[in-house]
Amino acid sequence: MNIVVLVKQVPDTYSERKLSDSDHTLDRDATDAVLDEINERAVEAALQLKEANGGEVTVVTIGPDRATDAIRKALSMGADKAVHLSDEAIHGSCAVQTAKALAKVISTAVGAPGEGFDLVLAGNEASDGRAGAVPAMVADVLGLPALTHAREITVSGSSVSVKRETDDGVTHLTAELPAVVSVGEKINEPRYPSFKGIMAAKKKPVTTLSLADAGIDASEVGIANALTSVTSSQPKPPKSAGEKIEDEGDAGAKIAAFLVSQKLI
Amino acid sequence: MAEVLVLVDHVEGEIKKVSYELLTAARALGEPAAVVVGPAGTAGKLSDGLKAHGAAKIYVAETDSTDFLSPEVSVLESLIGSVNPAAVLIGVSADGKEIAGRVAVRTNSALLGDVVGVSGGDAVGVTHSVFGGAYIAEAKANTEHPVITVRPGSVEIEPVDGAGVEESVQVGAASGRSAAVTSREPITGGDRPELTEASVVVSGGRGVGSADDFALVEGLADSLGAAVGASRAAVDSGYYPHQFQVGQTGKTVSPQLYIALGISGAIQHRAGMQTSKTIIAVNKDAEAPIFEIADFGVVGDLFKVAPQLKDEIAKRKS
Ligand SMILES: Cc1cc2nc3c(=O)[nH]c(=O)nc-3n(C[C@H](O)[C@H](O)[C@H](O)COP(=O)(O)OP(=O)(O)OC[C@H]3O[C@@H](n4cnc5c(N)ncnc54)[C@H](O)[C@@H]3O)c2cc1C
Ligand SMILES: Nc1ncnc2c1ncn2[C@@H]1O[C@H](COP(=O)(O)O)[C@@H](O)[C@H]1O
């Protein structure tokens, strides 16, 4: 079973995240970048399926040059090869453009659904934008079923089933392969790359594509052609600390008094 | 006036509050038209509520398809084609985001996700609160019929009568293949208000120490008519179920009052609650970062402070 894993490099949430003053996009230079936490779990899920069913795991990403670090991480965990669409013109693309571009990259560099791959795995939501829609959108463009927010994945024969877990409850979904599955943060514990894995990753093939290589016209991507534009952005002054007291046996009463003074009770 | 499609979010014959918020928000852009997708008989249960909140039209698409989210997607796609709405509004939820994304990519519409406000004008504009409220950004749609997901709790409901003229819509055949739903186990809300809708939230962290001791958090919450939240550490330790997690990978809440018990205030937790109007923290570590954003902080043991607070509230209420 051949599997594509969509991975995204995101700013480390432990560092302060900023929007750039000039075009209101994420200021990537201001923050450390890491492979998105949930994407590590998508890679782990792909490796487990490969271990059970054979096949190859291909990592696909769209992002700036330095996203190669995220690719190396996935390869050192055990993915076989990678495809990286990296082109200046992509900067500032919106979600619709990104989903269409991902579908193109998959089709041109990996192959048609059912021929090049059987399953596309993704994270359910990246920590940067909270769009949380890209996997379903990619599925829609490819005409494939989307089984999202998986807490468990079962592949048997030519079908895939997931236990989908969200805030609204659990839904059991099933579909015939090929399909797109996005995983939630509780699906597994990602493995740490071994020393051997890190060394091996250096020799694994990474195909870097330009827009032209992927058959994407420059008018289909980028901030100037995006279907949405951010017109202004402003940091909100951080909330400042108010009163702080040490409990001397009456703090509960003091909180109550504070709530009364604020007309909250 | 152009119609604004509002996808109605409902569970077991009950409308979710966010749908009324959307009907209110829609009026800034045009004439609200509710879209109800569900099994036969659904619209009958919902129409009075929709009319009372300003729905001029109610599009009714009844189906017993087990295709996952595809009926919603294809109904919205076909309505966009037939009525060319000013916008499509959908509440933020896992399903809402997915429906919105699929509709936008199919109809080549702007997708404006997780907004806290919408405005009309030459182009449809929205307000985002990003990085957990650290930034406010304004954005606009560059296409017709943008698809917008609105965060629950960000719009104040203003009821107003609407004609609520019903019109039935066919659920077209899915383009592309769909996943099928084999079974569902919905979460039943219980008696407390929903986390994202509550005006008071009481949350517990690892400091609560055990699932049993979360009763303390629940007790305080009940005395205030509040929802209960939890930090990820509390959820991961099995003290409280996942759907109550507040933070970057949990829910974003912005209540009038947020009380944090035994929560250190890691950046990822703050991302989900720092826009709360008033924040109260109880933590025995005076250096805990939660105090940096607390309007009233108590350095102390939550097992002493929370029961006393509950008693004081009870006293004032009686
Ligand atoms: C990608 C990513 C996403 C994340 N998403 C989230 C998220 O959505 N939500 C979230 O909450 N976290 C999230 N986290 C985790 C976050 O970094 C913290 O680990 C977590 O918030 C800590 O929870 P806590 O404050 O309950 O636990 P701790 O940090 O262990 O703090 C417990 C606190 O309780 C206090 N305490 C102990 N006993 C008592 C007592 N008797 N009385 C009073 N105080 C007491 C201690 O002093 C301490 O400050 C995420 C992390 C990552 C990497
Ligand atoms: N630029 C991208 N390159 C590759 N995968 C992506 C990209 N953007 C989103 N994804 C995938 O979609 C998932 C959800 O992302 P998002 O919809 O941005 O929250 C991520 O976890 C990735 O698996």
XYZ file of C-alpha atoms in Angstrom, chain B:
318
model
C -31.328 42.362 -1.286
C -29.070 39.373 -1.790
C -29.629 36.309 0.316
C -27.099 35.168 2.890
C -27.124 31.408 3.373
C -26.848 30.210 6.963
C -26.209 26.492 7.441
C -28.257 25.454 10.471
C -26.375 23.409 13.045
C -28.715 21.049 14.854
C -28.569 17.878 16.937
C -31.542 15.631 17.502
C -34.152 18.242 16.619
C -32.530 21.058 18.573
C -30.883 24.100 17.103
C -27.440 25.028 18.339
C -27.165 28.570 19.635
C -24.508 29.394 17.048
C -27.148 29.205 14.303
C -29.033 32.106 15.871
C -25.768 34.021 16.111
C -25.222 33.424 12.400
C -28.741 34.596 11.534
C -27.983 37.812 13.430
C -24.582 38.243 11.762
C -26.088 37.554 8.323
C -28.207 40.692 8.515
C -25.071 42.814 8.127
C -24.653 41.329 4.657
C -28.159 40.748 3.283
C -31.287 38.746 3.858
C -30.796 35.660 6.051
C -31.860 32.363 4.492
C -31.538 29.302 6.716
C -30.438 26.012 5.158
C -31.589 22.890 6.983
C -30.087 19.552 5.965
C -31.207 16.480 7.888
C -33.512 13.484 8.007
C -37.200 13.894 7.144
C -39.080 15.925 9.742
C -36.073 17.994 10.847
C -37.237 21.336 9.457
C -40.622 21.068 11.177
C -38.918 21.036 14.558
C -36.592 23.913 13.766
C -38.685 26.371 11.779
C -40.273 28.304 14.669
C -36.866 29.061 16.161
C -35.463 30.072 12.782
C -38.400 32.405 12.080
C -38.049 34.005 15.496
C -34.435 34.828 14.672
C -34.994 36.498 11.343
C -34.858 33.749 8.702
C -36.627 35.181 5.659
C -36.393 31.837 3.900
C -35.817 28.298 5.041
C -34.330 25.943 2.481
C -35.216 22.415 3.466
C -33.122 19.515 2.204
C -34.361 16.311 3.781
C -32.420 13.145 3.129
C -31.568 9.874 4.790
C -28.271 9.530 2.994
C -25.444 8.079 5.097
C -22.849 9.928 3.015
C -20.595 11.825 5.361
C -21.098 15.632 5.043
C -21.643 15.333 1.293
C -25.379 16.204 1.442
C -24.553 19.520 3.164
C -21.785 20.239 0.650
C -23.878 19.509 -2.415
C -26.929 21.442 -1.159
C -24.815 24.536 -0.480
C -23.035 24.131 -3.806
C -26.324 24.006 -5.697
C -27.837 26.956 -3.774
C -24.737 29.045 -4.513
C -25.371 28.303 -8.169
C -29.073 29.120 -8.069
C -29.333 32.120 -5.720
C -25.839 33.644 -5.920
C -25.830 34.544 -2.202
C -23.846 37.457 -0.736
C -22.134 34.934 1.536
C -22.468 31.516 3.153
C -22.169 31.438 6.956
C -21.331 28.260 8.875
C -20.522 27.840 12.587
C -17.019 26.788 13.549
C -16.943 23.104 14.492
C -15.081 20.130 13.070
C -17.933 19.444 10.640
C -18.533 23.129 9.897
C -14.928 23.766 8.907
C -14.884 20.733 6.661
C -18.149 21.569 4.913
C -16.955 25.156 4.420
C -13.637 24.091 2.924
C -15.224 21.654 0.520
C -17.887 24.135 -0.620
C -15.271 26.869 -1.131
C -12.894 24.704 -3.148
C -15.737 23.412 -5.346
C -17.249 26.791 -6.085
C -13.931 28.645 -6.166
C -15.093 30.931 -3.373
C -13.063 32.760 -0.772
C -12.797 30.737 2.444
C -12.669 32.949 5.525
C -12.198 30.663 8.492
C -12.769 31.097 12.205
C -13.910 34.719 12.168
C -15.268 36.711 15.102
C -17.097 39.373 13.079
C -18.472 40.051 9.572
C -19.190 43.310 7.786
C -20.718 44.300 4.449
C -19.666 46.931 1.943
C -18.004 46.672 -1.459
C -16.412 43.429 -0.398
C -17.419 41.146 2.451
C -15.049 41.797 5.345
C -14.283 39.750 8.429
C -12.350 40.038 11.665
C -10.041 37.282 12.860
C -8.595 36.855 16.297
C -5.302 35.043 15.688
C -2.646 33.279 17.727
C -5.028 32.940 20.619
C -6.052 36.587 20.575
C -2.519 37.987 20.365
C -3.458 39.660 17.069
C -6.590 41.124 15.530
C -6.610 40.934 11.730
C -9.103 42.256 9.203
C -9.558 40.321 5.964
C -11.755 40.514 2.910
C -13.086 38.225 0.231
C -11.917 38.713 -3.350
C -14.649 36.521 -4.825
C -18.409 36.383 -4.897
C -20.264 34.234 -2.346
C -17.458 33.834 0.209
C -17.800 30.918 2.601
C -17.269 32.066 6.175
C -16.986 30.064 9.383
C -17.898 32.053 12.479
C -16.661 31.211 15.960
C -19.504 30.441 18.402
C -20.036 33.109 21.028
C -18.670 35.968 18.956
C -21.994 37.523 17.921
C -24.710 38.729 20.263
C -28.078 37.228 19.262
C -30.790 39.754 18.351
C -34.112 38.004 17.772
C -36.329 39.510 15.067
C -39.272 38.076 13.160
C -38.625 36.581 9.746
C -41.103 35.272 7.182
C -39.444 31.851 7.183
C -40.853 30.860 3.802
C -40.011 27.202 3.299
C -38.640 25.940 0.022
C -37.545 22.372 -0.502
C -34.228 21.588 -2.131
C -33.167 18.332 -3.760
C -30.024 16.708 -2.443
C -28.064 16.085 -5.605
C -25.910 13.036 -6.200
C -22.452 13.409 -4.674
C -19.730 14.387 -7.101
C -16.759 12.233 -6.239
C -16.866 9.434 -3.688
C -17.954 9.950 -0.077
C -17.154 8.235 3.156
C -20.166 6.482 4.657
C -21.251 6.847 8.261
C -21.630 3.416 9.850
C -22.528 4.612 13.346
C -22.531 7.641 15.592
C -22.053 8.143 19.316
C -22.894 11.799 19.923
C -21.762 13.402 23.143
C -24.717 14.315 25.278
C -24.165 17.698 26.792
C -25.541 17.101 30.277
C -27.029 19.962 32.256
C -24.149 22.416 32.104
C -23.926 25.114 29.442
C -21.778 24.317 26.433
C -18.151 25.382 26.877
C -17.994 27.733 23.899
C -21.378 29.238 24.704
C -21.026 29.729 28.467
C -20.599 33.161 30.049
C -18.657 31.650 32.959
C -16.068 28.866 32.669
C -14.348 27.125 35.582
C -11.318 25.082 34.482
C -9.094 22.642 36.288
C -5.523 21.620 35.513
C -3.031 19.030 36.624
C -3.109 20.661 40.062
C -6.575 19.177 40.635
C -4.735 15.877 40.934
C -7.356 13.267 40.070
C -10.589 12.566 38.224
C -12.426 12.305 41.546
C -11.252 15.712 42.648
C -12.656 17.273 39.483
C -15.928 17.146 41.439
C -14.563 20.219 43.199
C -14.246 22.046 39.870
C -17.741 20.897 38.868
C -19.191 21.989 42.199
C -17.785 25.490 41.875
C -18.934 25.638 38.256
C -22.473 24.627 39.216
C -22.652 27.301 41.884
C -21.943 29.851 39.146
C -24.039 28.229 36.386
C -20.738 27.757 34.568
C -19.277 25.329 32.057
C -16.333 23.150 33.099
C -13.046 23.257 31.198
C -9.711 21.485 31.589
C -6.085 21.922 30.617
C -4.477 19.430 28.311
C -2.411 18.024 31.167
C -5.656 17.302 33.051
C -7.159 15.687 29.953
C -4.035 13.661 29.182
C -3.914 12.446 32.795
C -7.470 11.180 32.393
C -8.998 13.573 34.915
C -11.555 14.970 32.493
C -12.818 14.119 28.980
C -11.120 15.510 25.897
C -14.025 17.587 24.620
C -13.559 19.945 27.566
C -9.964 20.840 26.745
C -9.351 24.564 26.481
C -6.417 25.858 24.467
C -4.638 25.773 21.201
C -5.630 22.221 20.394
C -8.827 22.398 22.384
C -11.622 24.914 22.468
C -11.296 28.658 22.311
C -13.427 30.335 24.941
C -14.023 33.993 25.589
C -16.442 34.145 28.547
C -17.205 37.049 30.876
C -15.436 35.149 33.653
C -12.774 32.411 33.507
C -11.583 30.744 36.695
C -8.385 28.659 36.413
C -7.714 26.194 39.222
C -4.311 24.498 39.356
C -3.389 25.539 35.812
C 0.122 26.873 35.186
C -0.897 28.946 32.176
C 1.310 27.536 29.417
C 1.186 29.532 26.189
C -0.930 26.846 24.508
C -3.520 26.984 27.284
C -3.583 30.767 27.235
C -4.204 30.676 23.483
C -7.655 29.285 24.210
C -8.751 31.586 27.019
C -6.778 34.815 27.183
C -9.525 36.861 25.543
C -11.833 36.122 28.498
C -13.103 39.388 29.973
C -12.119 38.645 33.570
C -9.642 35.951 34.615
C -9.220 34.551 38.098
C -6.408 32.133 38.928
C -5.697 29.965 41.926
C -2.274 28.345 41.932
C 0.117 27.475 44.714
C 3.135 28.519 42.681
C 3.503 32.324 42.860
C 5.605 32.204 39.670
C 2.975 30.435 37.526
C 2.581 32.308 34.216
C -1.219 32.275 34.536
C -0.814 35.154 37.020
C 0.578 37.362 34.225
C -2.903 37.567 32.704
C -5.080 37.139 35.793
C -7.203 40.072 36.911
C -7.305 38.525 40.341
C -4.747 35.930 41.359
C -4.585 33.859 44.506
C -1.371 32.142 45.498
C -2.784 29.272 47.465
C -4.097 25.725 47.600
C -7.104 25.198 45.367
C -8.447 22.568 47.785
C -8.808 25.316 50.397
C -9.769 28.256 48.192
C -12.328 26.673 45.833
C -14.663 25.220 48.523
C -14.606 28.513 50.411
C -15.407 30.435 47.249
C -18.291 28.080 46.542
C -19.711 28.644 50.037
C -19.365 32.411 49.710
C -21.209 32.362 46.390
C -23.969 30.212 47.880
C -24.265 32.662 50.774
C -24.617 35.633 48.477
C -27.178 33.879 46.346
C -29.472 32.947 49.215
